[in-house]
mmCIF file of C-alpha atoms in Angstrom:
data_model
loop_
_atom_site.group_PDB
_atom_site.id
_atom_site.type_symbol
_atom_site.label_atom_id
_atom_site.label_comp_id
_atom_site.label_asym_id
_atom_site.label_seq_id
_atom_site.Cartn_x
_atom_site.Cartn_y
_atom_site.Cartn_z
ATOM 1 C CA VAL A 1 -0.019 0.003 0.003
ATOM 2 C CA GLN A 2 1.377 3.352 -0.970
ATOM 3 C CA LEU A 3 0.836 5.917 1.769
ATOM 4 C CA LEU A 4 2.559 8.931 0.266
ATOM 5 C CA THR A 5 0.220 9.409 -2.625
ATOM 6 C CA HIS A 6 -1.596 12.646 -3.556
ATOM 7 C CA LYS A 7 -5.006 11.340 -2.536
ATOM 8 C CA ASN A 8 -3.706 10.246 0.917
ATOM 9 C CA LEU A 9 -1.727 13.400 1.518
ATOM 10 C CA LEU A 10 -4.600 15.637 0.456
ATOM 11 C CA VAL A 11 -6.439 14.803 3.706
ATOM 12 C CA SER A 12 -3.493 15.860 5.858
ATOM 13 C CA LEU A 13 -2.781 19.168 4.075
ATOM 14 C CA PRO A 14 -4.954 21.413 6.312
ATOM 15 C CA ALA A 15 -3.060 20.252 9.430
ATOM 16 C CA ALA A 16 0.239 20.757 7.670
ATOM 17 C CA TYR A 17 -0.757 24.298 6.614
ATOM 18 C CA LEU A 18 -1.701 25.110 10.206
ATOM 19 C CA LEU A 19 1.679 23.867 11.442
ATOM 20 C CA VAL A 20 3.514 25.949 8.848
ATOM 21 C CA ALA A 21 1.425 29.025 9.693
ATOM 22 C CA ARG A 22 2.146 28.576 13.415
ATOM 23 C CA GLY A 23 5.866 28.243 12.617
ATOM 24 C CA ILE A 24 5.826 31.432 10.519
ATOM 25 C CA THR A 25 4.036 33.504 13.174
ATOM 26 C CA SER A 26 6.371 32.356 15.910
ATOM 27 C CA VAL A 27 9.504 33.608 14.047
ATOM 28 C CA LEU A 28 10.803 36.677 15.818
ATOM 29 C CA PRO A 29 7.410 37.954 17.065
ATOM 30 C CA GLY A 30 6.812 41.685 17.573
ATOM 31 C CA LYS A 31 9.954 43.126 15.978
ATOM 32 C CA THR A 32 10.067 45.053 12.755
ATOM 33 C CA ILE A 33 12.478 42.630 11.198
ATOM 34 C CA GLY A 34 10.316 39.774 12.520
ATOM 35 C CA THR A 35 7.208 41.121 10.821
ATOM 36 C CA ALA A 36 9.027 41.532 7.519
ATOM 37 C CA LEU A 37 10.441 37.999 7.837
ATOM 38 C CA GLN A 38 6.981 36.626 8.650
ATOM 39 C CA TRP A 39 5.452 38.255 5.572
ATOM 40 C CA SER A 40 8.259 37.138 3.280
ATOM 41 C CA LEU A 41 8.007 33.533 4.593
ATOM 42 C CA ALA A 42 4.233 33.544 4.218
ATOM 43 C CA LEU A 43 4.347 34.940 0.674
ATOM 44 C CA GLY A 44 7.254 32.647 -0.267
ATOM 45 C CA PHE A 45 5.394 29.591 1.030
ATOM 46 C CA ALA A 46 2.247 30.592 -0.825
ATOM 47 C CA ALA A 47 4.261 31.151 -4.023
ATOM 48 C CA VAL A 48 5.936 27.746 -3.723
ATOM 49 C CA CYS A 49 2.564 26.022 -3.136
ATOM 50 C CA LEU A 50 1.008 27.769 -6.113
ATOM 51 C CA PHE A 51 4.015 26.953 -8.327
ATOM 52 C CA ASN A 52 3.855 23.266 -7.269
ATOM 53 C CA LEU A 53 0.107 23.100 -7.930
ATOM 54 C CA LEU A 54 0.216 24.699 -11.349
ATOM 55 C CA PHE A 55 3.547 23.573 -12.851
ATOM 56 C CA THR A 56 5.066 20.553 -11.163
ATOM 57 C CA ALA A 57 2.243 18.535 -9.574
ATOM 58 C CA ASP A 58 0.226 16.622 -12.166
ATOM 59 C CA TYR A 59 -2.435 15.258 -9.844
ATOM 60 C CA TYR A 60 -5.094 17.711 -11.014
ATOM 61 C CA SER A 61 -4.043 17.905 -14.626
ATOM 62 C CA THR A 62 -3.640 14.291 -15.700
ATOM 63 C CA PRO A 63 -6.555 11.896 -16.277
ATOM 64 C CA ASN A 64 -5.514 8.996 -14.095
ATOM 65 C CA LYS A 65 -8.959 7.683 -13.152
ATOM 66 C CA GLU A 66 -10.403 8.336 -16.591
ATOM 67 C CA GLN A 67 -7.624 6.350 -18.190
ATOM 68 C CA LEU A 68 -8.221 3.453 -15.781
ATOM 69 C CA ARG A 69 -11.896 3.491 -16.772
ATOM 70 C CA ALA A 70 -10.949 3.527 -20.426
ATOM 71 C CA ALA A 71 -8.620 0.547 -19.957
ATOM 72 C CA ALA A 72 -11.397 -1.347 -18.124
ATOM 73 C CA ALA A 73 -13.822 -0.470 -20.930
ATOM 74 C CA PHE A 74 -11.360 -1.802 -23.484
ATOM 75 C CA ILE A 75 -10.988 -5.036 -21.458
ATOM 76 C CA ASN A 76 -14.788 -5.378 -21.069
ATOM 77 C CA GLU A 77 -15.331 -4.804 -24.783
ATOM 78 C CA ASN A 78 -12.802 -7.422 -25.895
ATOM 79 C CA GLU A 79 -12.693 -10.016 -23.091
ATOM 80 C CA THR A 80 -14.125 -13.477 -23.702
ATOM 81 C CA PRO A 81 -14.456 -16.509 -21.392
ATOM 82 C CA GLU A 82 -11.246 -17.793 -23.010
ATOM 83 C CA THR A 83 -9.307 -14.711 -21.931
ATOM 84 C CA LEU A 84 -6.990 -14.548 -18.960
ATOM 85 C CA LEU A 85 -6.445 -11.072 -17.522
ATOM 86 C CA VAL A 86 -2.915 -10.728 -16.162
ATOM 87 C CA ARG A 87 -2.200 -7.638 -14.071
ATOM 88 C CA CYS A 88 0.714 -5.638 -12.869
ATOM 89 C CA ASP A 89 -0.875 -2.976 -10.682
ATOM 90 C CA ILE A 90 -0.910 -1.822 -7.084
ATOM 91 C CA ASP A 91 -4.370 -2.893 -5.953
ATOM 92 C CA ASP A 92 -7.785 -4.171 -7.062
ATOM 93 C CA ARG A 93 -9.169 -0.810 -8.172
ATOM 94 C CA LEU A 94 -9.576 -2.014 -11.744
ATOM 95 C CA ASP A 95 -12.141 -4.519 -10.523
ATOM 96 C CA TYR A 96 -14.651 -1.784 -9.804
ATOM 97 C CA TYR A 97 -14.679 -0.712 -13.442
ATOM 98 C CA LEU A 98 -14.836 -4.203 -14.833
ATOM 99 C CA ASN A 99 -18.173 -5.921 -15.404
ATOM 100 C CA ASP A 100 -18.470 -7.510 -11.941
ATOM 101 C CA ARG A 101 -17.763 -4.274 -9.976
ATOM 102 C CA VAL A 102 -16.720 -6.302 -6.930
ATOM 103 C CA PRO A 103 -13.025 -6.025 -5.902
ATOM 104 C CA GLY A 104 -11.044 -9.190 -5.323
ATOM 105 C CA VAL A 105 -13.444 -11.778 -6.812
ATOM 106 C CA ARG A 106 -12.065 -12.041 -10.331
ATOM 107 C CA GLY A 107 -9.784 -14.920 -11.200
ATOM 108 C CA ASP A 108 -7.074 -12.722 -12.683
ATOM 109 C CA ALA A 109 -3.361 -13.492 -12.477
ATOM 110 C CA ASP A 110 -0.779 -11.155 -11.056
ATOM 111 C CA ALA A 111 2.612 -10.966 -12.775
ATOM 112 C CA CYS A 112 5.159 -8.174 -12.573
ATOM 113 C CA THR A 113 8.462 -10.086 -12.546
ATOM 114 C CA ALA A 114 9.962 -12.952 -14.442
ATOM 115 C CA GLU A 115 9.633 -15.123 -11.355
ATOM 116 C CA ASP A 116 5.812 -14.873 -11.784
ATOM 117 C CA PHE A 117 5.941 -16.281 -15.332
ATOM 118 C CA PRO A 118 5.915 -20.062 -14.509
ATOM 119 C CA ALA A 119 2.720 -19.635 -12.456
ATOM 120 C CA LEU A 120 1.238 -17.597 -15.305
ATOM 121 C CA MET A 121 2.026 -20.333 -17.821
ATOM 122 C CA ASN A 122 0.439 -22.932 -15.485
ATOM 123 C CA ARG A 123 -2.745 -20.809 -15.294
ATOM 124 C CA VAL A 124 -2.879 -20.484 -19.093
ATOM 125 C CA GLU A 125 -2.411 -24.245 -19.616
ATOM 126 C CA GLU A 126 -4.767 -25.378 -16.838
ATOM 127 C CA GLY A 127 -7.495 -22.902 -17.828
ATOM 128 C CA GLY A 128 -7.223 -23.574 -21.563
ATOM 129 C CA TYR A 129 -7.059 -19.853 -22.276
ATOM 130 C CA ARG A 130 -6.696 -18.772 -25.915
ATOM 131 C CA GLN A 131 -5.650 -15.214 -25.261
ATOM 132 C CA VAL A 132 -4.018 -13.169 -22.501
ATOM 133 C CA PHE A 133 -4.683 -9.529 -21.732
ATOM 134 C CA TYR A 134 -1.743 -8.018 -19.900
ATOM 135 C CA PHE A 135 -2.755 -4.895 -17.920
ATOM 136 C CA MET A 136 -0.154 -2.522 -16.421
ATOM 137 C CA SER A 137 -0.971 0.367 -14.167
ATOM 138 C CA HIS A 138 1.348 2.380 -11.835
ATOM 139 C CA LYS A 139 3.875 -0.489 -11.637
ATOM 140 C CA GLN A 140 6.319 -1.437 -14.325
ATOM 141 C CA PRO A 141 6.782 -5.051 -15.298
ATOM 142 C CA THR A 142 10.376 -6.195 -15.458
ATOM 143 C CA PRO A 143 11.956 -6.331 -18.918
ATOM 144 C CA GLU A 144 12.587 -10.042 -18.443
ATOM 145 C CA LEU A 145 8.811 -10.652 -17.967
ATOM 146 C CA VAL A 146 7.905 -8.623 -21.034
ATOM 147 C CA SER A 147 10.513 -10.523 -23.058
ATOM 148 C CA ARG A 148 9.111 -13.861 -21.859
ATOM 149 C CA LEU A 149 5.559 -12.751 -22.755
ATOM 150 C CA LYS A 150 6.656 -11.796 -26.248
ATOM 151 C CA THR A 151 8.561 -15.074 -26.631
ATOM 152 C CA GLU A 152 5.798 -17.411 -25.411
ATOM 153 C CA PHE A 153 2.808 -15.563 -26.823
ATOM 154 C CA ASP A 154 2.013 -13.714 -30.048
ATOM 155 C CA LEU A 155 1.300 -10.005 -29.621
ATOM 156 C CA VAL A 156 -2.061 -9.351 -31.288
ATOM 157 C CA GLY A 157 -2.715 -5.803 -30.136
ATOM 158 C CA TYR A 158 -1.597 -3.028 -27.835
ATOM 159 C CA LYS A 159 -3.697 -0.204 -26.346
ATOM 160 C CA PRO A 160 -1.768 2.637 -24.612
ATOM 161 C CA PHE A 161 -3.318 4.891 -22.018
ATOM 162 C CA TYR A 162 -1.842 7.470 -19.691
ATOM 163 C CA ARG A 163 0.350 5.560 -17.162
ATOM 164 C CA THR A 164 -1.547 2.425 -18.159
ATOM 165 C CA TRP A 165 -1.529 0.030 -21.082
ATOM 166 C CA VAL A 166 -3.127 -3.228 -22.152
ATOM 167 C CA ALA A 167 -1.314 -5.710 -24.374
ATOM 168 C CA VAL A 168 -3.270 -8.492 -25.982
ATOM 169 C CA TYR A 169 -1.445 -11.762 -26.571
ATOM 170 C CA ARG A 170 -2.613 -14.839 -28.402
ATOM 171 C CA VAL A 171 -1.598 -18.178 -26.951
ATOM 172 C CA ASN A 172 0.721 -19.754 -29.571
ATOM 173 C CA GLY A 173 -1.098 -21.975 -32.014
ATOM 174 C CA GLU A 174 -4.543 -20.490 -31.260
ATOM 175 C CA ALA A 175 -6.523 -18.523 -33.803
ATOM 176 C CA VAL A 176 -8.018 -15.466 -32.143
ATOM 177 C CA ASP A 177 -9.549 -12.363 -33.648
ATOM 178 C CA ALA A 178 -7.616 -9.208 -32.962
ATOM 179 C CA PRO A 179 -9.406 -6.912 -30.486
ATOM 180 C CA ARG A 180 -10.905 -3.676 -31.722
ATOM 181 C CA ASN A 181 -9.202 -0.340 -31.223
ATOM 182 C CA THR A 182 -5.636 -1.587 -30.796
ATOM 183 C CA SER A 183 -2.331 -0.922 -32.392
ATOM 184 C CA ARG A 184 0.656 -3.218 -32.750
ATOM 185 C CA ASP A 185 3.613 -1.798 -30.906
ATOM 186 C CA PRO A 186 6.176 -4.518 -30.197
ATOM 187 C CA GLU A 187 8.708 -2.016 -28.885
ATOM 188 C CA ARG A 188 6.532 -1.053 -25.901
ATOM 189 C CA GLY A 189 7.002 -3.121 -22.799
#
């Protein structure tokens, strides 16, 4: 679980602002130089916060949740009972946007490293899956895993999103229609 994320820190910002304000007002109280220092610190802090909000922080300007919804819609549109969804993400938030809307009940596989690949292959063979959707969000799969996926499966399509992507692989030897709205990009990984 990631604690230092924007959505978790957003709740604690009012308390942090109060602590900073208290620190600024306690700097050299009552003196002329103290008042000038207090005003310069307050204005400097406000300028830094505004600069961070507008120019460096991308929490409010990038479509994270919308892109996750779009990835889920792509999966819902193209998934069949013979499709295994393999994920490399930080939690089960994609489940809410998928058809079942209940986190943690899907039979998806998790794979982010090459060590996860043998278990993934077992799931594919035991389940008789004809295609694999590989979903990545906020975590990067290791290059070794991506290489193994490309070696063992045929890349049928690739759908990029912001900080998220879905790669569609065909299990070797199986004839599967390419999903709609994808591009082939074998260099992405």
